[in-house]
XYZ file of C-alpha atoms in Angstrom:
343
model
C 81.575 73.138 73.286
C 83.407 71.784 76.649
C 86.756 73.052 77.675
C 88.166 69.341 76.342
C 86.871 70.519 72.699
C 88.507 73.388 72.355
C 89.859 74.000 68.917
C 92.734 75.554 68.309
C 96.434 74.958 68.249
C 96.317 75.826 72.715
C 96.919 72.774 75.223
C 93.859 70.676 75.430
C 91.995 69.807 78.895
C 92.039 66.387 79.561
C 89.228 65.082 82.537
C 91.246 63.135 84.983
C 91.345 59.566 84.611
C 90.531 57.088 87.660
C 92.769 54.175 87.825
C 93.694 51.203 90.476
C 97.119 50.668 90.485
C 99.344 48.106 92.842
C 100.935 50.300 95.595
C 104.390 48.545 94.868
C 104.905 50.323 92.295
C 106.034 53.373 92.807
C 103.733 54.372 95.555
C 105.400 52.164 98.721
C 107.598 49.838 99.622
C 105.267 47.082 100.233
C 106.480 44.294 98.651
C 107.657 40.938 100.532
C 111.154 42.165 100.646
C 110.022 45.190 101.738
C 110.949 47.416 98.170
C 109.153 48.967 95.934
C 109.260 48.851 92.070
C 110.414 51.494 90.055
C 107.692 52.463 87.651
C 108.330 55.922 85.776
C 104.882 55.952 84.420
C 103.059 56.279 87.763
C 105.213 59.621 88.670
C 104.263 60.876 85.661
C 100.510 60.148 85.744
C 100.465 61.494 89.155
C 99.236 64.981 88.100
C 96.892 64.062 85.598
C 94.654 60.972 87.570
C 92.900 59.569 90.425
C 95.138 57.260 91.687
C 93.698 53.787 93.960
C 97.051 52.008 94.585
C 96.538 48.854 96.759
C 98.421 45.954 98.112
C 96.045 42.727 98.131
C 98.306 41.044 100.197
C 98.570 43.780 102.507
C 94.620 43.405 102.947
C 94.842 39.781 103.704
C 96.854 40.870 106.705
C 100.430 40.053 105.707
C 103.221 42.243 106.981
C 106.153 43.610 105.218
C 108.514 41.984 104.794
C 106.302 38.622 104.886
C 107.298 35.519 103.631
C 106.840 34.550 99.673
C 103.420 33.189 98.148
C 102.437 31.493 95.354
C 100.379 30.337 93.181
C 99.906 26.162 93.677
C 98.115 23.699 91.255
C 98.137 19.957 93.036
C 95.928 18.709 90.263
C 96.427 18.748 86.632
C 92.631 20.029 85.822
C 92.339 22.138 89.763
C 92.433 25.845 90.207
C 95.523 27.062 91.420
C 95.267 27.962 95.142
C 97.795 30.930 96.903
C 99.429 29.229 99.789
C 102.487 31.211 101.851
C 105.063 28.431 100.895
C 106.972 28.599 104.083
C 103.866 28.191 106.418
C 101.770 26.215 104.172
C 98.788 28.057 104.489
C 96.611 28.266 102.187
C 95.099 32.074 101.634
C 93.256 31.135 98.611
C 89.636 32.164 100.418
C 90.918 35.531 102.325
C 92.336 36.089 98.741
C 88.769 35.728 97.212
C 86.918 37.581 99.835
C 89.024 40.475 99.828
C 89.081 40.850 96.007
C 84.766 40.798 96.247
C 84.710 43.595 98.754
C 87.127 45.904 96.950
C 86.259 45.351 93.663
C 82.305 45.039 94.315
C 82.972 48.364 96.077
C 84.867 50.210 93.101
C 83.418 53.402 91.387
C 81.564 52.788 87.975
C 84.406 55.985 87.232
C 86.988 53.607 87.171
C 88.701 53.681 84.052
C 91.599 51.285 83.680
C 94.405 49.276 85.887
C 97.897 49.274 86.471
C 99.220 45.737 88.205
C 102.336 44.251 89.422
C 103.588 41.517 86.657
C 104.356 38.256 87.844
C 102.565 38.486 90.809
C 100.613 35.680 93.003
C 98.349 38.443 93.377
C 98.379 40.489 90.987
C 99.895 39.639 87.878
C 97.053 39.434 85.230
C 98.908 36.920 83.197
C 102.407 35.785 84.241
C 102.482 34.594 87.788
C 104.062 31.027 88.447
C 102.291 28.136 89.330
C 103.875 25.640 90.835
C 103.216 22.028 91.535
C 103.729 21.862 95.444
C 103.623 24.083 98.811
C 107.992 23.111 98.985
C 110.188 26.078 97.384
C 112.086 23.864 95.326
C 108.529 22.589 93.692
C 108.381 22.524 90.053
C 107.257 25.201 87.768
C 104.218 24.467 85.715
C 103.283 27.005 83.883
C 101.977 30.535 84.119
C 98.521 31.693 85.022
C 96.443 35.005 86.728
C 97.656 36.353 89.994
C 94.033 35.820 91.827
C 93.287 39.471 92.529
C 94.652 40.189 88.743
C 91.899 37.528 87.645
C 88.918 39.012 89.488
C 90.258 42.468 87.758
C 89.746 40.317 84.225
C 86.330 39.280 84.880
C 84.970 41.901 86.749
C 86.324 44.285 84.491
C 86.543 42.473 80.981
C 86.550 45.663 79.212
C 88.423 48.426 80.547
C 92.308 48.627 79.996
C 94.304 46.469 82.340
C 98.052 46.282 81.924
C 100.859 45.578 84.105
C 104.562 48.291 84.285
C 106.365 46.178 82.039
C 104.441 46.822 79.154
C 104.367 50.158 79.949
C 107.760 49.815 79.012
C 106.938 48.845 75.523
C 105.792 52.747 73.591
C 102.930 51.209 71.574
C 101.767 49.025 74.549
C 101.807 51.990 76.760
C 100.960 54.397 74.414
C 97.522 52.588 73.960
C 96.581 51.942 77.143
C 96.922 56.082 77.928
C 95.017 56.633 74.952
C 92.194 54.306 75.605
C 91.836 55.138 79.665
C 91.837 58.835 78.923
C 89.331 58.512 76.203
C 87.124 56.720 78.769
C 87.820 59.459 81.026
C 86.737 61.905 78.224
C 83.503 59.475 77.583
C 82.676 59.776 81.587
C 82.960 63.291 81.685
C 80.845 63.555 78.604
C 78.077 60.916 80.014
C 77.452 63.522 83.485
C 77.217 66.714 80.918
C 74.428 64.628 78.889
C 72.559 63.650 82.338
C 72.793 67.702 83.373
C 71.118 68.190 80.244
C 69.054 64.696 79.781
C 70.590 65.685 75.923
C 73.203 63.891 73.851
C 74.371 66.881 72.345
C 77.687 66.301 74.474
C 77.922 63.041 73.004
C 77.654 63.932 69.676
C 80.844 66.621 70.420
C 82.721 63.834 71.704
C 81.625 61.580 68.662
C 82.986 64.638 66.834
C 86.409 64.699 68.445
C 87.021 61.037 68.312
C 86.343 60.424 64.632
C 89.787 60.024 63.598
C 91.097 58.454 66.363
C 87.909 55.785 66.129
C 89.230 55.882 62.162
C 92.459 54.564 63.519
C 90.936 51.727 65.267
C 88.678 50.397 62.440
C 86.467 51.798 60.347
C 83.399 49.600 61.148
C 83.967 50.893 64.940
C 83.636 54.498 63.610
C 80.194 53.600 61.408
C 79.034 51.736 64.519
C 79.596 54.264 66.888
C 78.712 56.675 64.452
C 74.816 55.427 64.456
C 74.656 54.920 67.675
C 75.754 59.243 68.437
C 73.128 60.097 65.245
C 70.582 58.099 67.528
C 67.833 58.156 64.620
C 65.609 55.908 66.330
C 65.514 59.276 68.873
C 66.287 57.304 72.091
C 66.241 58.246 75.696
C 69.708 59.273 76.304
C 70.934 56.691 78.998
C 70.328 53.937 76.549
C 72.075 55.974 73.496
C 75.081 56.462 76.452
C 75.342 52.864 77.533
C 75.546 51.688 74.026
C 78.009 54.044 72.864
C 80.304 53.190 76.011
C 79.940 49.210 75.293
C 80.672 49.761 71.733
C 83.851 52.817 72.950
C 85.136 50.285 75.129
C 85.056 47.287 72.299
C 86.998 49.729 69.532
C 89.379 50.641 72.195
C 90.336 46.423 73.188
C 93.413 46.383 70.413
C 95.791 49.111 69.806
C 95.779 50.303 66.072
C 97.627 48.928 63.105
C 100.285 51.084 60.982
C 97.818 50.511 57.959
C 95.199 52.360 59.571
C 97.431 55.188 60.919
C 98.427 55.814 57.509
C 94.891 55.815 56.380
C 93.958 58.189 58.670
C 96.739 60.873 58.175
C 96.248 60.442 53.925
C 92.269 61.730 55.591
C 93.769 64.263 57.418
C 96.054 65.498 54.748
C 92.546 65.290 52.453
C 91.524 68.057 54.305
C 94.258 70.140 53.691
C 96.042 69.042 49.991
C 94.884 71.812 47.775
C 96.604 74.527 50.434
C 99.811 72.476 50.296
C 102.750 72.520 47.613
C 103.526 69.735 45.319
C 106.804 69.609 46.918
C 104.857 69.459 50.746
C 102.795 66.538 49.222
C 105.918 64.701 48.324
C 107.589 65.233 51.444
C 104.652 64.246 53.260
C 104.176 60.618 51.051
C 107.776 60.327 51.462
C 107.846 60.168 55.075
C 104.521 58.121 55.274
C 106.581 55.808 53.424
C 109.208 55.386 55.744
C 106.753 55.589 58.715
C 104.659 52.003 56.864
C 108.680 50.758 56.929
C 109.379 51.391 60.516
C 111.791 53.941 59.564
C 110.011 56.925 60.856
C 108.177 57.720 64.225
C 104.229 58.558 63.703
C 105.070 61.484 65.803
C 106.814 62.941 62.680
C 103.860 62.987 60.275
C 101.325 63.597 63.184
C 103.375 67.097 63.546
C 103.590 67.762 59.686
C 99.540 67.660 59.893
C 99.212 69.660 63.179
C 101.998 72.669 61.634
C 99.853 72.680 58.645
C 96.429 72.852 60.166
C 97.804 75.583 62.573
C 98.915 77.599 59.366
C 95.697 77.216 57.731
C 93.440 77.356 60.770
C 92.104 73.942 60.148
C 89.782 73.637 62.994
C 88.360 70.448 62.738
C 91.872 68.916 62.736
C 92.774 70.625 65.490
C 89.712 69.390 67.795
C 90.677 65.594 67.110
C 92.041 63.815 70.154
C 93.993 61.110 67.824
C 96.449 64.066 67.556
C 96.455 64.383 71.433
C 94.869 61.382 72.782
C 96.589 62.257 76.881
C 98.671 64.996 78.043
C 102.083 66.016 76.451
C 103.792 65.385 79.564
C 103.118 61.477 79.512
C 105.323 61.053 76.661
C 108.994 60.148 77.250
C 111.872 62.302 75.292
C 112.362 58.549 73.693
C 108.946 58.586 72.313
C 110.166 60.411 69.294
C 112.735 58.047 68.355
C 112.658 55.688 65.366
C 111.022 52.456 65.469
C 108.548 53.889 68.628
C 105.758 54.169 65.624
C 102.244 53.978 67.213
C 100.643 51.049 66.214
C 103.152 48.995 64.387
C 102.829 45.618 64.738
């Protein structure tokens, strides 16, 4: 078993997660004014991942501070094209080029990204586009920064997200969960190739069942063939089918109905051990967790107290009880209405 299985009630070892972030926030004052953007999350993930931060605007070769850019559409059907609106040039082909070298040259180990919302650059949904070069030119809508766009299709399925929703607990709480999970998957993927065995895979498979659960069951049946590899495949094929499929059951966060699913599992495991009155409790405050009255957190450490008293093992080894390191959680995570996964 790796160090990341352990069972047990002890802190779990998380593999470090590597993740492209924009250097505004947090990391330097780069921006056109010449500030930087307060972003809690980055000093927190700090210790615990490989951080890339860059500055796409930077790498086109403008200074700080530099004078405003934006996103322009002149025709109703035409791409929108970045142009410095008190110059009127037009960086729309640096832009491009610089987003093909850095991206093209990224490790496969990169695991998610953190942009700047509302960016010409790198906002991956909300910069404005506006209908001339002038600064008083009208606002037509919204659209990709053009280094937050190349991030979309060059990376279609790995987390991207931008600080404001990390603001938002079930936003942020799934995109930790699903770019340390990845990072787990990588870490499992060079143990297999050591061996040229899936026999890591299948511990992972092992781990993740609950929080897969979470996500959908037809996610854990589907990944669940593809680990059991009955066909008896070469294992870089089993490896880059499981990863597709990971990265597919990790797109959406989960729904409250599945969480509750899951923990009535979990408490499966464990009901015969447990009072009547323990039961009760425990429906109760599902209950009130399916009404948005209770944090998950609350039942999630119900399950964990009992399978410590019991010595439940296999409840102990799943990662949907500890999907990323304690210390990523805010002291407001516990507080009502931040329930993983409601809607």
């Amino acid at each position: 078993m790796t160090a990341s299985a352990r069972p047990g009630h002890g802190r779990s070892h998380f593999q470090r997660p590597t993740l492209v972030l924009s250097r505004c926030l947090e990391i330097d004052s780069c921006r056109y004014n010449g500030l930087a953007i307060s972003a809690p999350i980055v000093k927190r993930l700090q210790p615990f991942a490989d951080l890339i931060p860059v500055c796409p605007e930077l790498e086109i070769g403008l200074g700080v501070p530099r004078d405003p850019i934006s996103l322009v559409r002149t025709a109703p059907s035409g791409e929108p094209r970045l142009v410095q609106l008190s110059t009127g040039r037009d960086l729309t082909r640096t832009m491009h080029e610089f987003c093909s070298r850095f991206l093209g040259a990224l490790s496969p180990a990169t695991d998610g990204f953190l942009l700047k919302s509302r960016s010409p650059s790198c906002g991956i949904h909300d910069a404005k586009v506006r209908s001339g070069a002038e600064r008083g030119s009208a606002i037509l809508g919204r659209a990709p920064g053009l280094f937050g766009a190349a991030v979309l299709a060059a990376f279609p399925e790995l987390p991207v997200t931008h600080e404001g929703r990390m603001l938002n607990f079930r936003l942020r709480e799934h995109w930790l969960t699903s770019v340390f999970t990845l990072a787990r998957f990588r870490e499992t993927v060079e143990a297999c190739a050591s061996s040229g065995r899936i026999g890591a895979l299948v511990e992972l498979h092992a781990r993740l069942k609950l929080l897969l659960l979470a996500q959908g069951r037809v996610h854990l049946e589907r990944l669940g063939k593809i680990a059991a590899n009955p066909e008896r495949r070469k294992a870089a094929g089993v490896l880059d089918d499981y990863g597709t499929a990971l990265r597919a059951a990790l797109a959406r966060p989960s729904r409250s109905a599945a969480n509750v699913d899951v923990l009535l599992h979990a408490m499966g495991h464990m009901k015969k051990m447990l009072s009547p009155g323990e039961k009760a409790f425990f429906l109760d405050s599902l209950e009130e967790y399916r009404q948005g009255r209770l944090p998950l957190s609350a039942c999630c450490s119900m399950l964990r107290s009992w399978a410590v008293r019991f010595g439940n093992d296999y409840l102990l080894s799943q990662a949907y009880f500890e999907p990323y390191p304690r210390e990523l959680l805010e002291l407001t995570d516990s507080g009502l209405g931040l329930s993983r996964g409601r809607p």
